[in-house]
Structure formats: structure tokens, C-alpha cells
PDB file of C-alpha atoms in Angstrom:
ATOM      1  CA  UNK P   1       0.001   0.000   0.003  1.00 43.00           C
ATOM      2  CA  UNK P   2       1.320   3.409  -0.988  1.00 56.00           C
ATOM      3  CA  UNK P   3       2.152   5.633   1.987  1.00 83.00           C
ATOM      4  CA  UNK P   4       0.110   8.639   0.837  1.00 89.00           C
ATOM      5  CA  UNK P   5       0.701  10.706   3.982  1.00 90.00           C
ATOM      6  CA  UNK P   6       4.406   9.832   3.906  1.00 91.00           C
ATOM      7  CA  UNK P   7       4.657  11.051   0.316  1.00 93.00           C
ATOM      8  CA  UNK P   8       2.751  14.211   1.231  1.00 94.00           C
ATOM      9  CA  UNK P   9       5.005  14.962   4.222  1.00 93.00           C
ATOM     10  CA  UNK P  10       8.170  14.317   2.190  1.00 94.00           C
ATOM     11  CA  UNK P  11       6.950  16.526  -0.680  1.00 96.00           C
ATOM     12  CA  UNK P  12       5.883  19.325   1.679  1.00 95.00           C
ATOM     13  CA  UNK P  13       9.233  19.103   3.477  1.00 93.00           C
ATOM     14  CA  UNK P  14      11.065  19.566   0.193  1.00 94.00           C
ATOM     15  CA  UNK P  15       8.939  22.586  -0.727  1.00 94.00           C
ATOM     16  CA  UNK P  16       9.518  24.011   2.754  1.00 91.00           C
ATOM     17  CA  UNK P  17      13.301  23.643   2.534  1.00 89.00           C
ATOM     18  CA  UNK P  18      13.402  25.390  -0.823  1.00 92.00           C
ATOM     19  CA  UNK P  19      10.936  28.080   0.331  1.00 90.00           C
ATOM     20  CA  UNK P  20      13.130  28.858   3.329  1.00 84.00           C
ATOM     21  CA  UNK P  21      16.089  29.230   0.989  1.00 85.00           C
ATOM     22  CA  UNK P  22      14.112  31.601  -1.260  1.00 87.00           C
ATOM     23  CA  UNK P  23      13.016  33.673   1.734  1.00 82.00           C
ATOM     24  CA  UNK P  24      16.599  34.017   2.962  1.00 77.00           C
ATOM     25  CA  UNK P  25      17.845  35.158  -0.453  1.00 80.00           C
ATOM     26  CA  UNK P  26      14.949  37.611  -0.867  1.00 82.00           C
ATOM     27  CA  UNK P  27      15.684  39.140   2.547  1.00 73.00           C
ATOM     28  CA  UNK P  28      19.346  39.461   1.578  1.00 72.00           C
ATOM     29  CA  UNK P  29      18.419  41.185  -1.700  1.00 75.00           C
ATOM     30  CA  UNK P  30      16.009  43.449   0.152  1.00 72.00           C
ATOM     31  CA  UNK P  31      18.716  44.573   2.592  1.00 64.00           C
ATOM     32  CA  UNK P  32      21.492  44.739  -0.012  1.00 63.00           C
ATOM     33  CA  UNK P  33      19.598  47.081  -2.301  1.00 67.00           C
ATOM     34  CA  UNK P  34      17.725  48.924   0.481  1.00 68.00           C
ATOM     35  CA  UNK P  35      14.362  48.104  -1.086  1.00 74.00           C
ATOM     36  CA  UNK P  36      12.395  49.408   1.881  1.00 76.00           C
ATOM     37  CA  UNK P  37      14.239  52.719   1.806  1.00 79.00           C
ATOM     38  CA  UNK P  38      13.743  53.084  -1.945  1.00 83.00           C
ATOM     39  CA  UNK P  39      10.041  52.339  -1.537  1.00 85.00           C
ATOM     40  CA  UNK P  40       9.801  54.873   1.263  1.00 86.00           C
ATOM     41  CA  UNK P  41      11.520  57.576  -0.809  1.00 88.00           C
ATOM     42  CA  UNK P  42       9.258  56.865  -3.771  1.00 91.00           C
ATOM     43  CA  UNK P  43       6.098  56.968  -1.650  1.00 91.00           C
ATOM     44  CA  UNK P  44       7.090  60.097   0.254  1.00 92.00           C
ATOM     45  CA  UNK P  45       8.054  61.794  -3.038  1.00 93.00           C
ATOM     46  CA  UNK P  46       4.487  61.352  -4.247  1.00 93.00           C
ATOM     47  CA  UNK P  47       3.221  62.511  -0.859  1.00 93.00           C
ATOM     48  CA  UNK P  48       5.366  65.676  -1.059  1.00 93.00           C
ATOM     49  CA  UNK P  49       4.142  66.293  -4.610  1.00 93.00           C
ATOM     50  CA  UNK P  50       0.529  66.024  -3.382  1.00 92.00           C
ATOM     51  CA  UNK P  51       1.252  68.641  -0.682  1.00 92.00           C
ATOM     52  CA  UNK P  52       2.894  70.931  -3.262  1.00 90.00           C
ATOM     53  CA  UNK P  53      -0.234  70.779  -5.416  1.00 89.00           C
ATOM     54  CA  UNK P  54      -2.249  72.146  -2.504  1.00 89.00           C
ATOM     55  CA  UNK P  55       0.396  74.519  -1.180  1.00 88.00           C
ATOM     56  CA  UNK P  56       2.387  76.104  -4.002  1.00 83.00           C
ATOM     57  CA  UNK P  57       5.955  76.956  -3.096  1.00 83.00           C
ATOM     58  CA  UNK P  58       6.194  74.164  -0.542  1.00 90.00           C
ATOM     59  CA  UNK P  59       9.778  72.845  -0.335  1.00 90.00           C
ATOM     60  CA  UNK P  60       9.096  69.246  -1.251  1.00 91.00           C
ATOM     61  CA  UNK P  61      12.767  68.277  -1.622  1.00 91.00           C
ATOM     62  CA  UNK P  62      13.668  69.447   1.862  1.00 91.00           C
ATOM     63  CA  UNK P  63      10.548  67.794   3.248  1.00 92.00           C
ATOM     64  CA  UNK P  64      11.502  64.498   1.592  1.00 91.00           C
ATOM     65  CA  UNK P  65      15.077  64.683   2.896  1.00 89.00           C
ATOM     66  CA  UNK P  66      14.084  65.332   6.495  1.00 87.00           C
ATOM     67  CA  UNK P  67      11.265  62.772   6.557  1.00 87.00           C
ATOM     68  CA  UNK P  68      13.285  59.891   5.065  1.00 85.00           C
ATOM     69  CA  UNK P  69      16.490  60.460   7.042  1.00 78.00           C
ATOM     70  CA  UNK P  70      17.155  57.927   9.784  1.00 64.00           C
ATOM     71  CA  UNK P  71      18.131  58.735  13.357  1.00 50.00           C
ATOM     72  CA  UNK P  72      20.514  55.811  13.846  1.00 46.00           C
ATOM     73  CA  UNK P  73      20.554  54.031  10.514  1.00 49.00           C
ATOM     74  CA  UNK P  74      21.649  55.983   7.449  1.00 53.00           C
ATOM     75  CA  UNK P  75      18.642  55.018   5.391  1.00 65.00           C
ATOM     76  CA  UNK P  76      15.252  55.176   7.067  1.00 71.00           C
ATOM     77  CA  UNK P  77      12.978  52.230   6.311  1.00 71.00           C
ATOM     78  CA  UNK P  78       9.818  53.616   7.900  1.00 75.00           C
ATOM     79  CA  UNK P  79       8.345  56.940   8.984  1.00 81.00           C
ATOM     80  CA  UNK P  80       5.530  57.741  11.383  1.00 79.00           C
ATOM     81  CA  UNK P  81       2.917  60.464  11.028  1.00 87.00           C
ATOM     82  CA  UNK P  82       4.191  62.477  14.008  1.00 84.00           C
ATOM     83  CA  UNK P  83       7.470  63.039  12.196  1.00 83.00           C
ATOM     84  CA  UNK P  84       5.663  63.933   8.968  1.00 89.00           C
ATOM     85  CA  UNK P  85       3.483  66.458  10.770  1.00 89.00           C
ATOM     86  CA  UNK P  86       6.462  67.952  12.613  1.00 88.00           C
ATOM     87  CA  UNK P  87       8.483  68.435   9.415  1.00 90.00           C
ATOM     88  CA  UNK P  88       5.458  69.788   7.542  1.00 92.00           C
ATOM     89  CA  UNK P  89       4.731  72.448  10.169  1.00 89.00           C
ATOM     90  CA  UNK P  90       8.413  73.328  10.200  1.00 88.00           C
ATOM     91  CA  UNK P  91       8.529  73.939   6.451  1.00 89.00           C
ATOM     92  CA  UNK P  92       5.026  75.255   5.810  1.00 86.00           C
ATOM     93  CA  UNK P  93       4.386  78.978   6.195  1.00 76.00           C
ATOM     94  CA  UNK P  94       0.666  79.313   5.586  1.00 72.00           C
ATOM     95  CA  UNK P  95      -0.238  75.798   6.819  1.00 70.00           C
ATOM     96  CA  UNK P  96      -3.373  75.497   4.672  1.00 78.00           C
ATOM     97  CA  UNK P  97      -3.575  71.732   5.257  1.00 89.00           C
ATOM     98  CA  UNK P  98      -5.181  70.649   8.520  1.00 89.00           C
ATOM     99  CA  UNK P  99      -3.636  67.866  10.564  1.00 89.00           C
ATOM    100  CA  UNK P 100      -6.653  65.655   9.869  1.00 91.00           C
ATOM    101  CA  UNK P 101      -6.367  66.149   6.109  1.00 91.00           C
ATOM    102  CA  UNK P 102      -2.581  65.688   6.277  1.00 92.00           C
ATOM    103  CA  UNK P 103      -3.013  62.400   8.146  1.00 92.00           C
ATOM    104  CA  UNK P 104      -5.528  61.176   5.570  1.00 93.00           C
ATOM    105  CA  UNK P 105      -3.063  61.933   2.782  1.00 93.00           C
ATOM    106  CA  UNK P 106      -0.266  60.215   4.691  1.00 92.00           C
ATOM    107  CA  UNK P 107      -2.313  57.076   5.372  1.00 91.00           C
ATOM    108  CA  UNK P 108      -3.224  56.876   1.687  1.00 92.00           C
ATOM    109  CA  UNK P 109       0.449  57.205   0.717  1.00 91.00           C
ATOM    110  CA  UNK P 110       1.369  54.585   3.329  1.00 88.00           C
ATOM    111  CA  UNK P 111      -1.177  52.105   1.933  1.00 90.00           C
ATOM    112  CA  UNK P 112       0.158  52.659  -1.574  1.00 89.00           C
ATOM    113  CA  UNK P 113       3.757  52.149  -0.393  1.00 88.00           C
ATOM    114  CA  UNK P 114       2.828  48.928   1.375  1.00 85.00           C
ATOM    115  CA  UNK P 115       1.026  47.605  -1.717  1.00 89.00           C
ATOM    116  CA  UNK P 116       3.862  48.514  -4.082  1.00 87.00           C
ATOM    117  CA  UNK P 117       6.502  47.032  -1.783  1.00 85.00           C
ATOM    118  CA  UNK P 118       4.598  43.749  -1.426  1.00 86.00           C
ATOM    119  CA  UNK P 119       4.154  43.551  -5.194  1.00 89.00           C
ATOM    120  CA  UNK P 120       7.871  44.111  -5.734  1.00 87.00           C
ATOM    121  CA  UNK P 121       8.840  41.504  -3.128  1.00 86.00           C
ATOM    122  CA  UNK P 122       6.442  38.992  -4.707  1.00 89.00           C
ATOM    123  CA  UNK P 123       8.097  39.538  -8.079  1.00 91.00           C
ATOM    124  CA  UNK P 124      11.562  39.128  -6.578  1.00 90.00           C
ATOM    125  CA  UNK P 125      10.447  35.962  -4.769  1.00 91.00           C
ATOM    126  CA  UNK P 126       9.162  34.421  -8.004  1.00 94.00           C
ATOM    127  CA  UNK P 127      12.383  35.330  -9.847  1.00 94.00           C
ATOM    128  CA  UNK P 128      14.561  33.882  -7.077  1.00 92.00           C
ATOM    129  CA  UNK P 129      12.408  30.735  -6.949  1.00 94.00           C
ATOM    130  CA  UNK P 130      12.709  30.324 -10.721  1.00 95.00           C
ATOM    131  CA  UNK P 131      16.506  30.660 -10.620  1.00 93.00           C
ATOM    132  CA  UNK P 132      16.819  28.125  -7.793  1.00 92.00           C
ATOM    133  CA  UNK P 133      14.476  25.646  -9.477  1.00 93.00           C
ATOM    134  CA  UNK P 134      16.413  25.867 -12.751  1.00 90.00           C
ATOM    135  CA  UNK P 135      19.832  25.645 -11.096  1.00 88.00           C
ATOM    136  CA  UNK P 136      18.865  22.708  -8.858  1.00 89.00           C
ATOM    137  CA  UNK P 137      16.505  21.186 -11.461  1.00 89.00           C
ATOM    138  CA  UNK P 138      13.625  20.684  -9.051  1.00 92.00           C
ATOM    139  CA  UNK P 139      10.900  18.973 -11.057  1.00 94.00           C
ATOM    140  CA  UNK P 140       7.747  18.608  -8.931  1.00 95.00           C
ATOM    141  CA  UNK P 141       6.439  15.696 -11.019  1.00 95.00           C
ATOM    142  CA  UNK P 142       9.754  13.826 -10.949  1.00 93.00           C
ATOM    143  CA  UNK P 143       9.996  14.423  -7.204  1.00 95.00           C
ATOM    144  CA  UNK P 144       6.532  12.925  -6.594  1.00 95.00           C
ATOM    145  CA  UNK P 145       7.372   9.949  -8.769  1.00 94.00           C
ATOM    146  CA  UNK P 146      10.601   9.277  -6.868  1.00 93.00           C
ATOM    147  CA  UNK P 147       8.857   9.645  -3.517  1.00 94.00           C
ATOM    148  CA  UNK P 148       6.310   7.011  -4.522  1.00 93.00           C
ATOM    149  CA  UNK P 149       8.943   4.379  -5.427  1.00 92.00           C
ATOM    150  CA  UNK P 150      12.000   5.224  -3.264  1.00 93.00           C
ATOM    151  CA  UNK P 151      11.091   4.242   0.283  1.00 93.00           C
ATOM    152  CA  UNK P 152      14.451   5.223   1.825  1.00 93.00           C
ATOM    153  CA  UNK P 153      14.395   8.657   0.191  1.00 93.00           C
ATOM    154  CA  UNK P 154      10.798   9.200   1.333  1.00 93.00           C
ATOM    155  CA  UNK P 155      11.463   8.111   4.916  1.00 93.00           C
ATOM    156  CA  UNK P 156      14.535  10.344   5.167  1.00 92.00           C
ATOM    157  CA  UNK P 157      12.499  13.386   4.096  1.00 93.00           C
ATOM    158  CA  UNK P 158       9.665  12.444   6.438  1.00 92.00           C
ATOM    159  CA  UNK P 159      12.074  12.334   9.366  1.00 91.00           C
ATOM    160  CA  UNK P 160      13.549  15.671   8.276  1.00 88.00           C
ATOM    161  CA  UNK P 161      10.088  17.215   8.097  1.00 89.00           C
ATOM    162  CA  UNK P 162       9.119  15.975  11.546  1.00 86.00           C
ATOM    163  CA  UNK P 163      12.420  17.284  12.926  1.00 85.00           C
ATOM    164  CA  UNK P 164      11.901  20.731  11.326  1.00 82.00           C
ATOM    165  CA  UNK P 165       8.372  20.924  12.662  1.00 79.00           C
ATOM    166  CA  UNK P 166       9.432  20.078  16.209  1.00 77.00           C
ATOM    167  CA  UNK P 167      12.446  22.416  16.208  1.00 73.00           C
ATOM    168  CA  UNK P 168      10.524  25.281  14.631  1.00 64.00           C
ATOM    169  CA  UNK P 169       7.819  25.024  17.277  1.00 54.00           C
ATOM    170  CA  UNK P 170      10.416  25.204  20.050  1.00 45.00           C
ATOM    171  CA  UNK P 171      12.804  27.686  18.450  1.00 51.00           C
ATOM    172  CA  UNK P 172      10.439  29.931  16.538  1.00 51.00           C
ATOM    173  CA  UNK P 173      11.773  33.464  16.183  1.00 54.00           C
ATOM    174  CA  UNK P 174       9.981  35.914  18.477  1.00 59.00           C
ATOM    175  CA  UNK P 175       7.473  38.253  16.872  1.00 61.00           C
ATOM    176  CA  UNK P 176       8.219  41.947  16.444  1.00 64.00           C
ATOM    177  CA  UNK P 177       5.767  42.788  19.212  1.00 69.00           C
ATOM    178  CA  UNK P 178       7.701  40.451  21.554  1.00 75.00           C
ATOM    179  CA  UNK P 179      10.971  42.173  20.613  1.00 77.00           C
ATOM    180  CA  UNK P 180       9.468  45.605  21.288  1.00 78.00           C
ATOM    181  CA  UNK P 181       8.056  44.435  24.611  1.00 82.00           C
ATOM    182  CA  UNK P 182      11.465  43.126  25.718  1.00 84.00           C
ATOM    183  CA  UNK P 183      13.137  46.419  24.768  1.00 83.00           C
ATOM    184  CA  UNK P 184      10.452  48.308  26.689  1.00 84.00           C
ATOM    185  CA  UNK P 185      11.043  46.168  29.764  1.00 87.00           C
ATOM    186  CA  UNK P 186      14.794  46.717  29.549  1.00 86.00           C
ATOM    187  CA  UNK P 187      14.383  50.476  29.181  1.00 83.00           C
ATOM    188  CA  UNK P 188      11.907  50.635  32.024  1.00 84.00           C
ATOM    189  CA  UNK P 189      14.263  48.729  34.333  1.00 86.00           C
ATOM    190  CA  UNK P 190      17.200  50.901  33.267  1.00 86.00           C
ATOM    191  CA  UNK P 191      15.616  54.357  33.522  1.00 82.00           C
ATOM    192  CA  UNK P 192      12.550  54.062  35.775  1.00 81.00           C
ATOM    193  CA  UNK P 193      14.576  55.105  38.839  1.00 81.00           C
ATOM    194  CA  UNK P 194      15.606  58.296  37.035  1.00 82.00           C
ATOM    195  CA  UNK P 195      12.324  58.778  35.146  1.00 80.00           C
ATOM    196  CA  UNK P 196       9.466  57.034  37.029  1.00 82.00           C
ATOM    197  CA  UNK P 197       7.044  57.747  34.172  1.00 81.00           C
ATOM    198  CA  UNK P 198       8.910  55.248  31.992  1.00 80.00           C
ATOM    199  CA  UNK P 199       7.293  52.453  34.021  1.00 82.00           C
ATOM    200  CA  UNK P 200       4.437  52.891  31.543  1.00 82.00           C
ATOM    201  CA  UNK P 201       6.638  51.248  28.898  1.00 81.00           C
ATOM    202  CA  UNK P 202       5.917  47.860  30.481  1.00 79.00           C
ATOM    203  CA  UNK P 203       2.269  48.188  29.475  1.00 79.00           C
ATOM    204  CA  UNK P 204       2.896  49.163  25.850  1.00 77.00           C
ATOM    205  CA  UNK P 205       2.446  46.540  23.141  1.00 71.00           C
ATOM    206  CA  UNK P 206       3.187  47.612  19.574  1.00 68.00           C
ATOM    207  CA  UNK P 207       3.371  45.632  16.342  1.00 61.00           C
ATOM    208  CA  UNK P 208       5.609  47.856  14.191  1.00 66.00           C
ATOM    209  CA  UNK P 209       8.833  49.788  14.723  1.00 70.00           C
ATOM    210  CA  UNK P 210       7.109  53.028  13.762  1.00 71.00           C
ATOM    211  CA  UNK P 211       4.409  52.555  16.399  1.00 74.00           C
ATOM    212  CA  UNK P 212       6.943  51.610  19.087  1.00 79.00           C
ATOM    213  CA  UNK P 213       9.206  54.582  18.375  1.00 80.00           C
ATOM    214  CA  UNK P 214       6.303  57.013  18.136  1.00 80.00           C
ATOM    215  CA  UNK P 215       4.822  55.818  21.447  1.00 81.00           C
ATOM    216  CA  UNK P 216       8.230  55.994  23.142  1.00 83.00           C
ATOM    217  CA  UNK P 217       8.862  59.528  21.870  1.00 83.00           C
ATOM    218  CA  UNK P 218       5.465  60.742  23.066  1.00 83.00           C
ATOM    219  CA  UNK P 219       6.119  59.256  26.499  1.00 83.00           C
ATOM    220  CA  UNK P 220       9.614  60.750  26.757  1.00 83.00           C
ATOM    221  CA  UNK P 221       8.463  64.218  25.708  1.00 84.00           C
ATOM    222  CA  UNK P 222       6.009  64.205  28.625  1.00 83.00           C
ATOM    223  CA  UNK P 223       8.836  63.687  31.125  1.00 82.00           C
ATOM    224  CA  UNK P 224       9.418  66.725  33.363  1.00 81.00           C
ATOM    225  CA  UNK P 225      12.708  68.647  33.124  1.00 77.00           C
ATOM    226  CA  UNK P 226      13.933  66.808  30.019  1.00 80.00           C
ATOM    227  CA  UNK P 227      15.566  68.900  27.297  1.00 84.00           C
ATOM    228  CA  UNK P 228      15.181  68.282  23.576  1.00 81.00           C
ATOM    229  CA  UNK P 229      18.770  67.042  23.475  1.00 82.00           C
ATOM    230  CA  UNK P 230      18.043  64.446  26.184  1.00 84.00           C
ATOM    231  CA  UNK P 231      14.929  63.370  24.294  1.00 82.00           C
ATOM    232  CA  UNK P 232      17.009  62.812  21.151  1.00 84.00           C
ATOM    233  CA  UNK P 233      19.629  60.841  23.079  1.00 84.00           C
ATOM    234  CA  UNK P 234      16.986  58.579  24.642  1.00 84.00           C
ATOM    235  CA  UNK P 235      15.266  58.191  21.300  1.00 84.00           C
ATOM    236  CA  UNK P 236      18.509  57.246  19.548  1.00 85.00           C
ATOM    237  CA  UNK P 237      19.309  54.675  22.236  1.00 86.00           C
ATOM    238  CA  UNK P 238      15.797  53.235  22.057  1.00 84.00           C
ATOM    239  CA  UNK P 239      15.813  52.935  18.273  1.00 83.00           C
ATOM    240  CA  UNK P 240      19.301  51.378  18.377  1.00 83.00           C
ATOM    241  CA  UNK P 241      17.990  48.778  20.855  1.00 83.00           C
ATOM    242  CA  UNK P 242      15.050  48.010  18.555  1.00 81.00           C
ATOM    243  CA  UNK P 243      17.309  47.629  15.538  1.00 79.00           C
ATOM    244  CA  UNK P 244      19.685  45.373  17.469  1.00 81.00           C
ATOM    245  CA  UNK P 245      16.799  43.163  18.591  1.00 79.00           C
ATOM    246  CA  UNK P 246      15.417  42.906  15.060  1.00 74.00           C
ATOM    247  CA  UNK P 247      18.905  42.234  13.649  1.00 74.00           C
ATOM    248  CA  UNK P 248      19.414  39.369  16.108  1.00 73.00           C
ATOM    249  CA  UNK P 249      16.133  37.771  15.086  1.00 68.00           C
ATOM    250  CA  UNK P 250      17.012  38.178  11.407  1.00 66.00           C
ATOM    251  CA  UNK P 251      20.386  36.561  12.073  1.00 71.00           C
ATOM    252  CA  UNK P 252      18.685  33.634  13.788  1.00 68.00           C
ATOM    253  CA  UNK P 253      16.313  33.255  10.859  1.00 63.00           C
ATOM    254  CA  UNK P 254      19.201  33.373   8.374  1.00 67.00           C
ATOM    255  CA  UNK P 255      21.142  30.760  10.340  1.00 72.00           C
ATOM    256  CA  UNK P 256      18.089  28.504  10.346  1.00 65.00           C
ATOM    257  CA  UNK P 257      17.687  29.034   6.594  1.00 63.00           C
ATOM    258  CA  UNK P 258      21.309  28.131   5.901  1.00 69.00           C
ATOM    259  CA  UNK P 259      20.955  25.044   8.085  1.00 71.00           C
ATOM    260  CA  UNK P 260      18.023  23.882   5.965  1.00 64.00           C
ATOM    261  CA  UNK P 261      19.951  24.653   2.775  1.00 70.00           C
ATOM    262  CA  UNK P 262      22.875  22.495   3.907  1.00 78.00           C
ATOM    263  CA  UNK P 263      20.441  19.693   4.654  1.00 76.00           C
ATOM    264  CA  UNK P 264      19.303  19.696   1.001  1.00 82.00           C
ATOM    265  CA  UNK P 265      22.604  18.137  -0.085  1.00 80.00           C
ATOM    266  CA  UNK P 266      21.795  15.078   2.030  1.00 82.00           C
ATOM    267  CA  UNK P 267      18.894  14.320  -0.302  1.00 88.00           C
ATOM    268  CA  UNK P 268      20.786  14.810  -3.552  1.00 84.00           C
ATOM    269  CA  UNK P 269      19.621  18.358  -4.308  1.00 86.00           C
ATOM    270  CA  UNK P 270      22.685  20.018  -5.818  1.00 81.00           C
ATOM    271  CA  UNK P 271      23.409  23.047  -7.956  1.00 79.00           C
ATOM    272  CA  UNK P 272      23.616  22.106 -11.651  1.00 76.00           C
ATOM    273  CA  UNK P 273      23.491  18.312 -11.324  1.00 74.00           C
ATOM    274  CA  UNK P 274      24.974  16.508 -14.326  1.00 70.00           C
ATOM    275  CA  UNK P 275      22.168  16.170 -16.830  1.00 70.00           C
ATOM    276  CA  UNK P 276      22.101  16.624 -20.589  1.00 68.00           C
ATOM    277  CA  UNK P 277      20.563  19.625 -22.301  1.00 72.00           C
ATOM    278  CA  UNK P 278      17.723  17.341 -23.377  1.00 74.00           C
ATOM    279  CA  UNK P 279      16.517  17.512 -19.786  1.00 76.00           C
ATOM    280  CA  UNK P 280      15.151  21.015 -20.447  1.00 76.00           C
ATOM    281  CA  UNK P 281      13.608  20.086 -23.789  1.00 79.00           C
ATOM    282  CA  UNK P 282      10.905  17.850 -22.326  1.00 86.00           C
ATOM    283  CA  UNK P 283       7.470  19.460 -21.993  1.00 89.00           C
ATOM    284  CA  UNK P 284       6.745  17.397 -18.886  1.00 90.00           C
ATOM    285  CA  UNK P 285       9.991  18.560 -17.291  1.00 91.00           C
ATOM    286  CA  UNK P 286       9.260  22.204 -18.092  1.00 92.00           C
ATOM    287  CA  UNK P 287       5.794  21.845 -16.571  1.00 94.00           C
ATOM    288  CA  UNK P 288       7.320  20.218 -13.477  1.00 94.00           C
ATOM    289  CA  UNK P 289       9.816  23.069 -13.111  1.00 95.00           C
ATOM    290  CA  UNK P 290       7.039  25.618 -13.600  1.00 96.00           C
ATOM    291  CA  UNK P 291       4.863  24.074 -10.891  1.00 96.00           C
ATOM    292  CA  UNK P 292       7.866  23.931  -8.566  1.00 96.00           C
ATOM    293  CA  UNK P 293       8.343  27.692  -8.967  1.00 96.00           C
ATOM    294  CA  UNK P 294       4.686  28.346  -8.202  1.00 95.00           C
ATOM    295  CA  UNK P 295       4.678  26.036  -5.175  1.00 95.00           C
ATOM    296  CA  UNK P 296       7.900  27.424  -3.686  1.00 94.00           C
ATOM    297  CA  UNK P 297       6.628  30.974  -4.172  1.00 92.00           C
ATOM    298  CA  UNK P 298       3.787  30.235  -1.754  1.00 91.00           C
ATOM    299  CA  UNK P 299       6.310  30.890   0.995  1.00 87.00           C
ATOM    300  CA  UNK P 300       7.821  29.106   3.971  1.00 85.00           C
ATOM    301  CA  UNK P 301       4.978  30.008   6.423  1.00 86.00           C
ATOM    302  CA  UNK P 302       2.434  28.330   4.130  1.00 90.00           C
ATOM    303  CA  UNK P 303       4.479  25.133   3.828  1.00 92.00           C
ATOM    304  CA  UNK P 304       5.334  25.029   7.518  1.00 90.00           C
ATOM    305  CA  UNK P 305       1.648  25.312   8.495  1.00 90.00           C
ATOM    306  CA  UNK P 306       0.782  22.642   5.921  1.00 93.00           C
ATOM    307  CA  UNK P 307       3.544  20.375   7.248  1.00 92.00           C
ATOM    308  CA  UNK P 308       2.296  20.866  10.780  1.00 89.00           C
ATOM    309  CA  UNK P 309      -1.268  19.907   9.761  1.00 90.00           C
ATOM    310  CA  UNK P 310      -0.259  16.795   7.788  1.00 91.00           C
ATOM    311  CA  UNK P 311       2.159  15.556  10.476  1.00 88.00           C
ATOM    312  CA  UNK P 312      -0.601  16.045  13.040  1.00 85.00           C
ATOM    313  CA  UNK P 313      -3.021  14.123  10.841  1.00 86.00           C
ATOM    314  CA  UNK P 314      -0.557  11.253  10.467  1.00 81.00           C
ATOM    315  CA  UNK P 315       0.021  11.123  14.222  1.00 78.00           C
ATOM    316  CA  UNK P 316      -3.730  11.102  14.861  1.00 83.00           C
ATOM    317  CA  UNK P 317      -4.305   8.248  12.401  1.00 83.00           C
ATOM    318  CA  UNK P 318      -1.391   6.288  13.871  1.00 76.00           C
ATOM    319  CA  UNK P 319      -2.782   6.767  17.388  1.00 77.00           C
ATOM    320  CA  UNK P 320      -6.259   5.596  16.334  1.00 79.00           C
ATOM    321  CA  UNK P 321      -4.729   2.584  14.611  1.00 71.00           C
ATOM    322  CA  UNK P 322      -2.766   1.620  17.741  1.00 71.00           C
ATOM    323  CA  UNK P 323      -5.855   2.157  19.913  1.00 73.00           C
ATOM    324  CA  UNK P 324      -7.924  -0.020  17.575  1.00 67.00           C
ATOM    325  CA  UNK P 325      -5.395  -2.837  17.679  1.00 63.00           C
ATOM    326  CA  UNK P 326      -5.224  -2.662  21.453  1.00 58.00           C
ATOM    327  CA  UNK P 327      -8.996  -2.731  21.790  1.00 51.00           C
ATOM    328  CA  UNK P 328      -9.516  -5.933  19.854  1.00 50.00           C
ATOM    329  CA  UNK P 329     -10.590  -8.914  21.934  1.00 45.00           C
ATOM    330  CA  UNK P 330      -7.896 -11.580  22.446  1.00 40.00           C
TER     331      UNK P 330
END
């Protein structure tokens, strides 16, 4: 009897390993070419142009420079509305745009930036997946066929999938909100004796860097007897702590990705395996490569959740089978 669930787990494991590799490369490309910063500059350029249409003579270039400049990092990757409003009021003379209208324009620009960035990352992911599939000749149809006839190969991948699922559940990278909460706790413990109001940091839970920094800045500016210079120093230290926490998580994720990549060689997945040019001339092979690209592009989270579900299903069936055997009369 064909081990359908075993084949499914082995196939999903393979897709997961390759998806993790794609994700790691895409993140590297994103950081190498500062894609977030470029997207921010493009979106804020359109935002500045929209302000200029309403307020002629507005210095859009200076606005763009001040809004997209980072405090700690050289290239800002995000910007919050408080900073936009502050720079706008600094540069605007007549101030014909109300804060409510300005926020509406900013939120619209932010939505457009998020949509454009996601679309660009999706395109990059598909391109990276296609390159990897071609270089490593990952044919989805050939893989399924081998899994159905090669018991040792299938069992090895099944064990790898179960191992990944167990390790990932235990060693999952903390969420951004968890990172921000840890930084808030550290700052509260460090400065609450000097600034008792910073105890409020322990209660703050934010999901993005922009929200965390904005909330921290608002809290610090309410502290009594704190100069603007002290506010900037605290803000720089806080943002540096956030960036360090995020960098550590990214490093952990990259290490995990490289670990999975190294494990691919154990199953015979190599760059440019020795095959003739006729390999690429088969319609079935081209279709298999095409489906591999599509499947890998679904992303590591999708395949991990699918792996978790199928492994759980197999364990449930195995448990029922053992229970049924034990319940039979002797």
C-alpha cells in the first residue's frame, strides 16, 4: 500500500526547505539594495508632490530629505505620522492643510507604499524561486514519482520534516511585538529610577517599529525637566535597541535558513546536477519546473503550516490505529 501521507510529508518538506532558501535570499536582496528605503523615498516623493499641489511653493525636496532620514541608521525604512506632521509644520508657512487632512493623505500614501512594496517583493520571490528551481533542477512531477517508489528517500525526508516541525515550534523566532516588549522592559528597568514615568513602557504593546518609536517619543516628551537634546539621546538609544533586537532575530532566521539549505545536499539536491541539455527540452519537465516555482513561491509560512497539519493528521491516524489494535478482543 502506498504511503500517501508519507509522500505528502516528504513533498511538503522539500517545498519548505526550498521556500526557506528563497526567503533568505529575498531578505538578503532586500537589505542589499535597500528596497524598503527606496520604496519609502518613492512613496514620500508622491506625498510631497501632493502637498505641493495644494500649497504652491512648498519645499518638497527638503521635506523628503528630512522625513526619510534615519536617526541611527543611514537610510530610514519607515516613517511615522508624528514626524511627517512635525516636518510639515516646520517647512510650511501658511499651513493650509489641517492635521486631519494631512493624516488622511499620509495614510493613503502609506497604503500605496505597502502595496507597491509587497508587489515588488512577490516579483523578486518568483524570480529567485525560478533561478533556484532551474539551477537545482527541481521537477515537482519527478519528485513525486521518486517519492512514490523510493522508500528510503521518502522516509529520510519524512524524518527531516518531523524534525523541522518540532524544532521550529520550540525555536520559533519571536514576533516583532515580543521584541518591542522586551526592549520596553529593559528600558523601564534601566531608567525608571531616574524617570518614574517610563514604568508605563511595560504596558505598551506595539506591532511595528514606527508605532513603538512614536509611542516611546510621546512618553519621553512628557517627562518633566527633560531637554530636547536628552529626548534625542533617549530616542537614539531606544531605536538602536530596537534595531539590534530585530537584527538578532534576522540573524537567527538566516542561520536557520542556511541550516536547511545544507540539509538539502543530504537528499541529492545540488546546484547544476549533471544532466544533458535534453533535460530542459521535455514538456513534462518544463511543466514540473514551472509548478515547482509556483509552489515554492507560496512561501515558507504556508508550507510550515501545511507540514504541521499533515504531520498532526498522520500522528492522529497512527494513534487511532494503535488504539484499535489494542482494543480488539484476544
